[in-house]
Amino acid sequence: MSLTELVPAIRMLPRADKLRLMQFLVIDLAQEEGIPLLSADAEYPIWTPLNAFDAADTLLQMLQTHQAKP
Amino acid sequence: MTTPVRFAYDDAVAGRTDGSRLAYLPITLRHATQVLAVVGLLDTGSTVNVLPYSLGLQIGLVWEHQTTPVQLTGSLARLPARGVIVSGQVASFPPVDLAFAWTQATDVPMILGQVNFFMEFDVCFFRSQAAFEVKPTGEGP
C-alpha cells in the first residue's frame, strides 16, 4: 500500500487515533535507529534521595552521638 | 592552607556521549578491622550518603546490629535503610566520620551526598575539563 492510498484513510481517523499514529511512528523510527525513548508504561528508578530531610536529621544525630563518645 | 586533590570524571558509558561521564570519587572506607577501597558518586542532589547493601557487608557491617531506621526518598524509599557510621579517607587527607544510610538495595552506586560528605569536603567541579577537586573543609557537621 502506498502513501497516496494511506493518506485519505489517515485523514478519516479520529483526532486521538491520529495522535496515536504519530506516537507509533516516532517510537518505531527511534527503535530502528537505536535511540532509547522513555516509555509511559515503564518505571525508571531515581536513586538520588532528594529532600530526604528526616534521614539527614537522623544521620546528623548519630554523628553527634558518635563523636561525643569519649 | 590545604591543597585540593584533582580527580578525573569516569569514562563515558560505551556507545554514549561525553555527557554520560560522572564524578566518581575514590575513597577508602574503614570499619573496625575492615578496609575497603571503593568509588562513590558525588551527588549534590542527594540529601544523605547512601551505602549499598553489598558494600556494607564487605566492610563487616551486620544488618541486625544496626538499630537506627532511616527513611529514604525516591526509588530507595521502597527498601529499608539503617544509619551507620564508618571512617572515610580521601587521598592522603585525614580520615573523617561518614554517616551513611545503609540500604538493602544492591543495584545502586555508593552515593556521597550533603549529609555528611559535602559537610566534610569542599568539592569544585570543572565539568568542561571532566575533572573535580576535593579538599577537607576542616569543619565537622
PDB file of C-alpha atoms in Angstrom:
ATOM      1  CA  MET A   1       0.000   0.000   0.000  1.00  0.00           C
ATOM      2  CA  SER A   2       1.386   3.383  -0.967  1.00  0.00           C
ATOM      3  CA  LEU A   3       1.340   6.616   0.992  1.00  0.00           C
ATOM      4  CA  THR A   4      -1.030   8.074  -1.583  1.00  0.00           C
ATOM      5  CA  GLU A   5      -3.517   5.327  -0.740  1.00  0.00           C
ATOM      6  CA  LEU A   6      -2.958   5.716   3.007  1.00  0.00           C
ATOM      7  CA  VAL A   7      -3.433   9.484   3.294  1.00  0.00           C
ATOM      8  CA  PRO A   8      -7.229   9.527   2.690  1.00  0.00           C
ATOM      9  CA  ALA A   9      -7.666   6.786   5.279  1.00  0.00           C
ATOM     10  CA  ILE A  10      -5.479   8.642   7.776  1.00  0.00           C
ATOM     11  CA  ARG A  11      -7.490  11.834   7.248  1.00  0.00           C
ATOM     12  CA  MET A  12     -10.637   9.970   8.247  1.00  0.00           C
ATOM     13  CA  LEU A  13      -9.192   8.843  11.552  1.00  0.00           C
ATOM     14  CA  PRO A  14     -10.403  10.458  14.780  1.00  0.00           C
ATOM     15  CA  ARG A  15      -8.019  13.040  16.266  1.00  0.00           C
ATOM     16  CA  ALA A  16      -6.940  10.704  19.088  1.00  0.00           C
ATOM     17  CA  ASP A  17      -6.028   7.960  16.598  1.00  0.00           C
ATOM     18  CA  LYS A  18      -4.002  10.434  14.530  1.00  0.00           C
ATOM     19  CA  LEU A  19      -2.019  11.270  17.662  1.00  0.00           C
ATOM     20  CA  ARG A  20      -1.555   7.564  18.413  1.00  0.00           C
ATOM     21  CA  LEU A  21      -0.347   7.023  14.847  1.00  0.00           C
ATOM     22  CA  MET A  22       2.206   9.807  15.223  1.00  0.00           C
ATOM     23  CA  GLN A  23       3.393   8.304  18.512  1.00  0.00           C
ATOM     24  CA  PHE A  24       3.650   4.866  16.928  1.00  0.00           C
ATOM     25  CA  LEU A  25       5.734   6.207  14.042  1.00  0.00           C
ATOM     26  CA  VAL A  26       8.087   8.145  16.328  1.00  0.00           C
ATOM     27  CA  ILE A  27       8.679   5.110  18.550  1.00  0.00           C
ATOM     28  CA  ASP A  28       9.077   2.798  15.545  1.00  0.00           C
ATOM     29  CA  LEU A  29      11.632   5.073  13.873  1.00  0.00           C
ATOM     30  CA  ALA A  30      13.532   5.610  17.132  1.00  0.00           C
ATOM     31  CA  GLN A  31      13.757   1.855  17.712  1.00  0.00           C
ATOM     32  CA  GLU A  32      15.076   1.341  14.174  1.00  0.00           C
ATOM     33  CA  GLU A  33      17.739   3.979  14.817  1.00  0.00           C
ATOM     34  CA  GLY A  34      18.596   2.547  18.229  1.00  0.00           C
ATOM     35  CA  ILE A  35      17.525   5.731  20.008  1.00  0.00           C
ATOM     36  CA  PRO A  36      16.236   4.911  23.509  1.00  0.00           C
ATOM     37  CA  LEU A  37      12.969   6.610  24.411  1.00  0.00           C
ATOM     38  CA  LEU A  38      11.176   6.811  27.721  1.00  0.00           C
ATOM     39  CA  SER A  39       8.091   4.654  27.828  1.00  0.00           C
ATOM     40  CA  ALA A  40       4.937   5.641  29.661  1.00  0.00           C
ATOM     41  CA  ASP A  41       4.493   2.027  30.744  1.00  0.00           C
ATOM     42  CA  ALA A  42       7.972   1.590  32.212  1.00  0.00           C
ATOM     43  CA  GLU A  43       9.342   2.576  35.597  1.00  0.00           C
ATOM     44  CA  TYR A  44      12.662   4.405  35.748  1.00  0.00           C
ATOM     45  CA  PRO A  45      14.487   4.402  39.069  1.00  0.00           C
ATOM     46  CA  ILE A  46      15.733   7.627  40.604  1.00  0.00           C
ATOM     47  CA  TRP A  47      18.303   6.614  43.173  1.00  0.00           C
ATOM     48  CA  THR A  48      19.134  10.087  44.435  1.00  0.00           C
ATOM     49  CA  PRO A  49      17.428  10.573  47.797  1.00  0.00           C
ATOM     50  CA  LEU A  50      16.337  14.127  47.118  1.00  0.00           C
ATOM     51  CA  ASN A  51      14.837  16.029  50.061  1.00  0.00           C
ATOM     52  CA  ALA A  52      15.395  13.152  52.482  1.00  0.00           C
ATOM     53  CA  PHE A  53      15.368  15.604  55.376  1.00  0.00           C
ATOM     54  CA  ASP A  54      14.278  13.157  58.074  1.00  0.00           C
ATOM     55  CA  ALA A  55      17.092  10.813  57.053  1.00  0.00           C
ATOM     56  CA  ALA A  56      19.555  13.703  57.187  1.00  0.00           C
ATOM     57  CA  ASP A  57      18.422  14.660  60.697  1.00  0.00           C
ATOM     58  CA  THR A  58      18.758  11.065  61.872  1.00  0.00           C
ATOM     59  CA  LEU A  59      22.287  10.721  60.475  1.00  0.00           C
ATOM     60  CA  LEU A  60      23.393  14.044  61.958  1.00  0.00           C
ATOM     61  CA  GLN A  61      22.118  12.964  65.383  1.00  0.00           C
ATOM     62  CA  MET A  62      24.003   9.683  65.031  1.00  0.00           C
ATOM     63  CA  LEU A  63      27.187  11.574  64.171  1.00  0.00           C
ATOM     64  CA  GLN A  64      26.828  13.881  67.153  1.00  0.00           C
ATOM     65  CA  THR A  65      26.281  10.944  69.482  1.00  0.00           C
ATOM     66  CA  HIS A  66      29.190   9.028  67.948  1.00  0.00           C
ATOM     67  CA  GLN A  67      31.582  11.973  68.194  1.00  0.00           C
ATOM     68  CA  ALA A  68      30.525  12.785  71.759  1.00  0.00           C
ATOM     69  CA  LYS A  69      31.726   9.387  72.964  1.00  0.00           C
ATOM     70  CA  PRO A  70      34.987   9.554  74.905  1.00  0.00           C
TER      71      PRO A  70
ATOM     72  CA  MET B   1      46.169  26.006  53.585  1.00  0.00           C
ATOM     73  CA  THR B   2      45.228  22.568  52.295  1.00  0.00           C
ATOM     74  CA  THR B   3      45.881  21.941  48.615  1.00  0.00           C
ATOM     75  CA  PRO B   4      42.944  20.294  46.844  1.00  0.00           C
ATOM     76  CA  VAL B   5      43.404  16.980  45.064  1.00  0.00           C
ATOM     77  CA  ARG B   6      42.205  16.770  41.475  1.00  0.00           C
ATOM     78  CA  PHE B   7      40.337  13.774  40.057  1.00  0.00           C
ATOM     79  CA  ALA B   8      39.073  12.948  36.576  1.00  0.00           C
ATOM     80  CA  TYR B   9      35.475  12.085  35.744  1.00  0.00           C
ATOM     81  CA  ASP B  10      34.986   8.432  34.867  1.00  0.00           C
ATOM     82  CA  ASP B  11      34.964   7.229  31.269  1.00  0.00           C
ATOM     83  CA  ALA B  12      31.914   7.631  29.069  1.00  0.00           C
ATOM     84  CA  VAL B  13      29.480   4.737  29.030  1.00  0.00           C
ATOM     85  CA  ALA B  14      30.066   2.531  25.955  1.00  0.00           C
ATOM     86  CA  GLY B  15      28.145   3.869  22.994  1.00  0.00           C
ATOM     87  CA  ARG B  16      27.219   7.071  24.806  1.00  0.00           C
ATOM     88  CA  THR B  17      28.475  10.608  24.502  1.00  0.00           C
ATOM     89  CA  ASP B  18      30.737  12.557  26.831  1.00  0.00           C
ATOM     90  CA  GLY B  19      27.579  13.574  28.668  1.00  0.00           C
ATOM     91  CA  SER B  20      27.455  10.150  30.327  1.00  0.00           C
ATOM     92  CA  ARG B  21      30.634  10.776  32.311  1.00  0.00           C
ATOM     93  CA  LEU B  22      30.088  11.155  36.058  1.00  0.00           C
ATOM     94  CA  ALA B  23      32.125  12.250  39.048  1.00  0.00           C
ATOM     95  CA  TYR B  24      33.107   9.131  40.969  1.00  0.00           C
ATOM     96  CA  LEU B  25      35.489   9.703  43.856  1.00  0.00           C
ATOM     97  CA  PRO B  26      37.937   7.007  45.025  1.00  0.00           C
ATOM     98  CA  ILE B  27      37.567   6.677  48.784  1.00  0.00           C
ATOM     99  CA  THR B  28      38.760   4.215  51.408  1.00  0.00           C
ATOM    100  CA  LEU B  29      36.216   3.092  53.976  1.00  0.00           C
ATOM    101  CA  ARG B  30      37.179   1.617  57.325  1.00  0.00           C
ATOM    102  CA  HIS B  31      35.030  -0.104  59.915  1.00  0.00           C
ATOM    103  CA  ALA B  32      36.570  -1.994  62.836  1.00  0.00           C
ATOM    104  CA  THR B  33      39.371  -4.006  61.204  1.00  0.00           C
ATOM    105  CA  GLN B  34      37.945  -3.948  57.681  1.00  0.00           C
ATOM    106  CA  VAL B  35      39.321  -1.691  54.949  1.00  0.00           C
ATOM    107  CA  LEU B  36      37.599  -1.247  51.588  1.00  0.00           C
ATOM    108  CA  ALA B  37      38.724   0.826  48.603  1.00  0.00           C
ATOM    109  CA  VAL B  38      35.660   1.923  46.631  1.00  0.00           C
ATOM    110  CA  VAL B  39      34.359   4.742  44.494  1.00  0.00           C
ATOM    111  CA  GLY B  40      31.435   6.960  45.436  1.00  0.00           C
ATOM    112  CA  LEU B  41      29.236   9.053  43.174  1.00  0.00           C
ATOM    113  CA  LEU B  42      29.424  12.737  44.071  1.00  0.00           C
ATOM    114  CA  ASP B  43      25.732  13.597  44.117  1.00  0.00           C
ATOM    115  CA  THR B  44      24.979  17.145  45.216  1.00  0.00           C
ATOM    116  CA  GLY B  45      21.251  16.482  44.881  1.00  0.00           C
ATOM    117  CA  SER B  46      21.345  13.706  47.452  1.00  0.00           C
ATOM    118  CA  THR B  47      20.491  14.815  50.980  1.00  0.00           C
ATOM    119  CA  VAL B  48      22.431  11.932  52.524  1.00  0.00           C
ATOM    120  CA  ASN B  49      25.213   9.452  51.859  1.00  0.00           C
ATOM    121  CA  VAL B  50      23.978   6.046  50.710  1.00  0.00           C
ATOM    122  CA  LEU B  51      25.793   2.753  51.204  1.00  0.00           C
ATOM    123  CA  PRO B  52      24.641  -0.188  49.043  1.00  0.00           C
ATOM    124  CA  TYR B  53      23.871  -3.368  50.954  1.00  0.00           C
ATOM    125  CA  SER B  54      26.721  -5.388  49.450  1.00  0.00           C
ATOM    126  CA  LEU B  55      29.359  -2.807  50.341  1.00  0.00           C
ATOM    127  CA  GLY B  56      28.108  -2.710  53.914  1.00  0.00           C
ATOM    128  CA  LEU B  57      28.547  -6.457  54.176  1.00  0.00           C
ATOM    129  CA  GLN B  58      32.012  -6.266  52.615  1.00  0.00           C
ATOM    130  CA  ILE B  59      33.134  -3.776  55.235  1.00  0.00           C
ATOM    131  CA  GLY B  60      31.875  -6.028  58.029  1.00  0.00           C
ATOM    132  CA  LEU B  61      28.579  -4.392  58.936  1.00  0.00           C
ATOM    133  CA  VAL B  62      25.828  -6.654  60.250  1.00  0.00           C
ATOM    134  CA  TRP B  63      22.299  -5.574  59.355  1.00  0.00           C
ATOM    135  CA  GLU B  64      20.771  -6.881  62.583  1.00  0.00           C
ATOM    136  CA  HIS B  65      23.256  -4.885  64.662  1.00  0.00           C
ATOM    137  CA  GLN B  66      22.200  -1.572  63.140  1.00  0.00           C
ATOM    138  CA  THR B  67      19.175  -0.323  65.036  1.00  0.00           C
ATOM    139  CA  THR B  68      18.537   3.158  63.653  1.00  0.00           C
ATOM    140  CA  PRO B  69      15.993   3.154  60.800  1.00  0.00           C
ATOM    141  CA  VAL B  70      16.407   5.800  58.113  1.00  0.00           C
ATOM    142  CA  GLN B  71      13.621   6.729  55.702  1.00  0.00           C
ATOM    143  CA  LEU B  72      14.954   7.429  52.226  1.00  0.00           C
ATOM    144  CA  THR B  73      13.143   9.003  49.279  1.00  0.00           C
ATOM    145  CA  GLY B  74      12.911   8.302  45.548  1.00  0.00           C
ATOM    146  CA  SER B  75      13.324   4.729  44.361  1.00  0.00           C
ATOM    147  CA  LEU B  76      15.166   3.836  47.573  1.00  0.00           C
ATOM    148  CA  ALA B  77      12.099   4.645  49.691  1.00  0.00           C
ATOM    149  CA  ARG B  78      10.718   1.172  48.961  1.00  0.00           C
ATOM    150  CA  LEU B  79      13.520  -0.593  50.797  1.00  0.00           C
ATOM    151  CA  PRO B  80      14.553  -0.405  54.437  1.00  0.00           C
ATOM    152  CA  ALA B  81      17.677   1.531  55.350  1.00  0.00           C
ATOM    153  CA  ARG B  82      19.613   1.903  58.583  1.00  0.00           C
ATOM    154  CA  GLY B  83      22.056   4.523  59.747  1.00  0.00           C
ATOM    155  CA  VAL B  84      25.712   3.552  60.062  1.00  0.00           C
ATOM    156  CA  ILE B  85      28.922   5.447  60.693  1.00  0.00           C
ATOM    157  CA  VAL B  86      32.187   4.434  59.072  1.00  0.00           C
ATOM    158  CA  SER B  87      35.501   6.140  58.574  1.00  0.00           C
ATOM    159  CA  GLY B  88      36.253   7.521  55.132  1.00  0.00           C
ATOM    160  CA  GLN B  89      39.569   8.672  53.739  1.00  0.00           C
ATOM    161  CA  VAL B  90      40.074  10.596  50.507  1.00  0.00           C
ATOM    162  CA  ALA B  91      43.592  10.604  49.030  1.00  0.00           C
ATOM    163  CA  SER B  92      46.019  11.330  51.873  1.00  0.00           C
ATOM    164  CA  PHE B  93      43.657  13.630  53.762  1.00  0.00           C
ATOM    165  CA  PRO B  94      42.876  12.727  57.382  1.00  0.00           C
ATOM    166  CA  PRO B  95      40.035  10.203  57.734  1.00  0.00           C
ATOM    167  CA  VAL B  96      36.615  11.547  58.733  1.00  0.00           C
ATOM    168  CA  ASP B  97      33.468  10.019  60.147  1.00  0.00           C
ATOM    169  CA  LEU B  98      30.897   9.489  57.394  1.00  0.00           C
ATOM    170  CA  ALA B  99      27.278   8.719  58.210  1.00  0.00           C
ATOM    171  CA  PHE B 100      25.532   6.550  55.640  1.00  0.00           C
ATOM    172  CA  ALA B 101      22.021   5.371  55.042  1.00  0.00           C
ATOM    173  CA  TRP B 102      22.793   1.665  54.560  1.00  0.00           C
ATOM    174  CA  THR B 103      20.133   0.463  52.152  1.00  0.00           C
ATOM    175  CA  GLN B 104      19.129  -3.082  51.309  1.00  0.00           C
ATOM    176  CA  ALA B 105      19.347  -2.102  47.643  1.00  0.00           C
ATOM    177  CA  THR B 106      22.294  -3.577  45.778  1.00  0.00           C
ATOM    178  CA  ASP B 107      21.823  -2.106  42.299  1.00  0.00           C
ATOM    179  CA  VAL B 108      22.717   1.397  43.377  1.00  0.00           C
ATOM    180  CA  PRO B 109      26.094   3.146  43.437  1.00  0.00           C
ATOM    181  CA  MET B 110      27.589   4.363  46.676  1.00  0.00           C
ATOM    182  CA  ILE B 111      26.307   7.933  46.883  1.00  0.00           C
ATOM    183  CA  LEU B 112      28.187  10.743  48.576  1.00  0.00           C
ATOM    184  CA  GLY B 113      25.669  13.441  49.459  1.00  0.00           C
ATOM    185  CA  GLN B 114      25.120  16.571  51.508  1.00  0.00           C
ATOM    186  CA  VAL B 115      24.990  14.812  54.907  1.00  0.00           C
ATOM    187  CA  ASN B 116      27.648  14.484  55.576  1.00  0.00           C
ATOM    188  CA  PHE B 117      30.185  14.125  52.751  1.00  0.00           C
ATOM    189  CA  PHE B 118      29.770  17.679  51.470  1.00  0.00           C
ATOM    190  CA  MET B 119      29.934  18.930  55.075  1.00  0.00           C
ATOM    191  CA  GLU B 120      33.357  17.336  55.407  1.00  0.00           C
ATOM    192  CA  PHE B 121      34.795  18.095  51.973  1.00  0.00           C
ATOM    193  CA  ASP B 122      34.728  21.081  49.670  1.00  0.00           C
ATOM    194  CA  VAL B 123      34.346  19.994  46.058  1.00  0.00           C
ATOM    195  CA  CYS B 124      34.850  22.104  42.966  1.00  0.00           C
ATOM    196  CA  PHE B 125      33.566  20.741  39.664  1.00  0.00           C
ATOM    197  CA  PHE B 126      35.230  21.578  36.356  1.00  0.00           C
ATOM    198  CA  ARG B 127      32.795  19.774  34.069  1.00  0.00           C
ATOM    199  CA  SER B 128      34.232  21.299  30.886  1.00  0.00           C
ATOM    200  CA  GLN B 129      37.556  19.661  31.800  1.00  0.00           C
ATOM    201  CA  ALA B 130      35.886  16.463  33.072  1.00  0.00           C
ATOM    202  CA  ALA B 131      37.614  16.973  36.407  1.00  0.00           C
ATOM    203  CA  PHE B 132      36.854  17.890  40.003  1.00  0.00           C
ATOM    204  CA  GLU B 133      38.880  18.904  43.033  1.00  0.00           C
ATOM    205  CA  VAL B 134      38.384  17.867  46.632  1.00  0.00           C
ATOM    206  CA  LYS B 135      39.762  19.155  49.918  1.00  0.00           C
ATOM    207  CA  PRO B 136      38.663  18.811  53.536  1.00  0.00           C
ATOM    208  CA  THR B 137      36.562  21.595  54.992  1.00  0.00           C
ATOM    209  CA  GLY B 138      38.213  21.176  58.345  1.00  0.00           C
ATOM    210  CA  GLU B 139      34.807  21.619  59.941  1.00  0.00           C
ATOM    211  CA  GLY B 140      32.533  18.885  61.214  1.00  0.00           C
ATOM    212  CA  PRO B 141      28.744  18.858  60.877  1.00  0.00           C
TER     213      PRO B 141
END
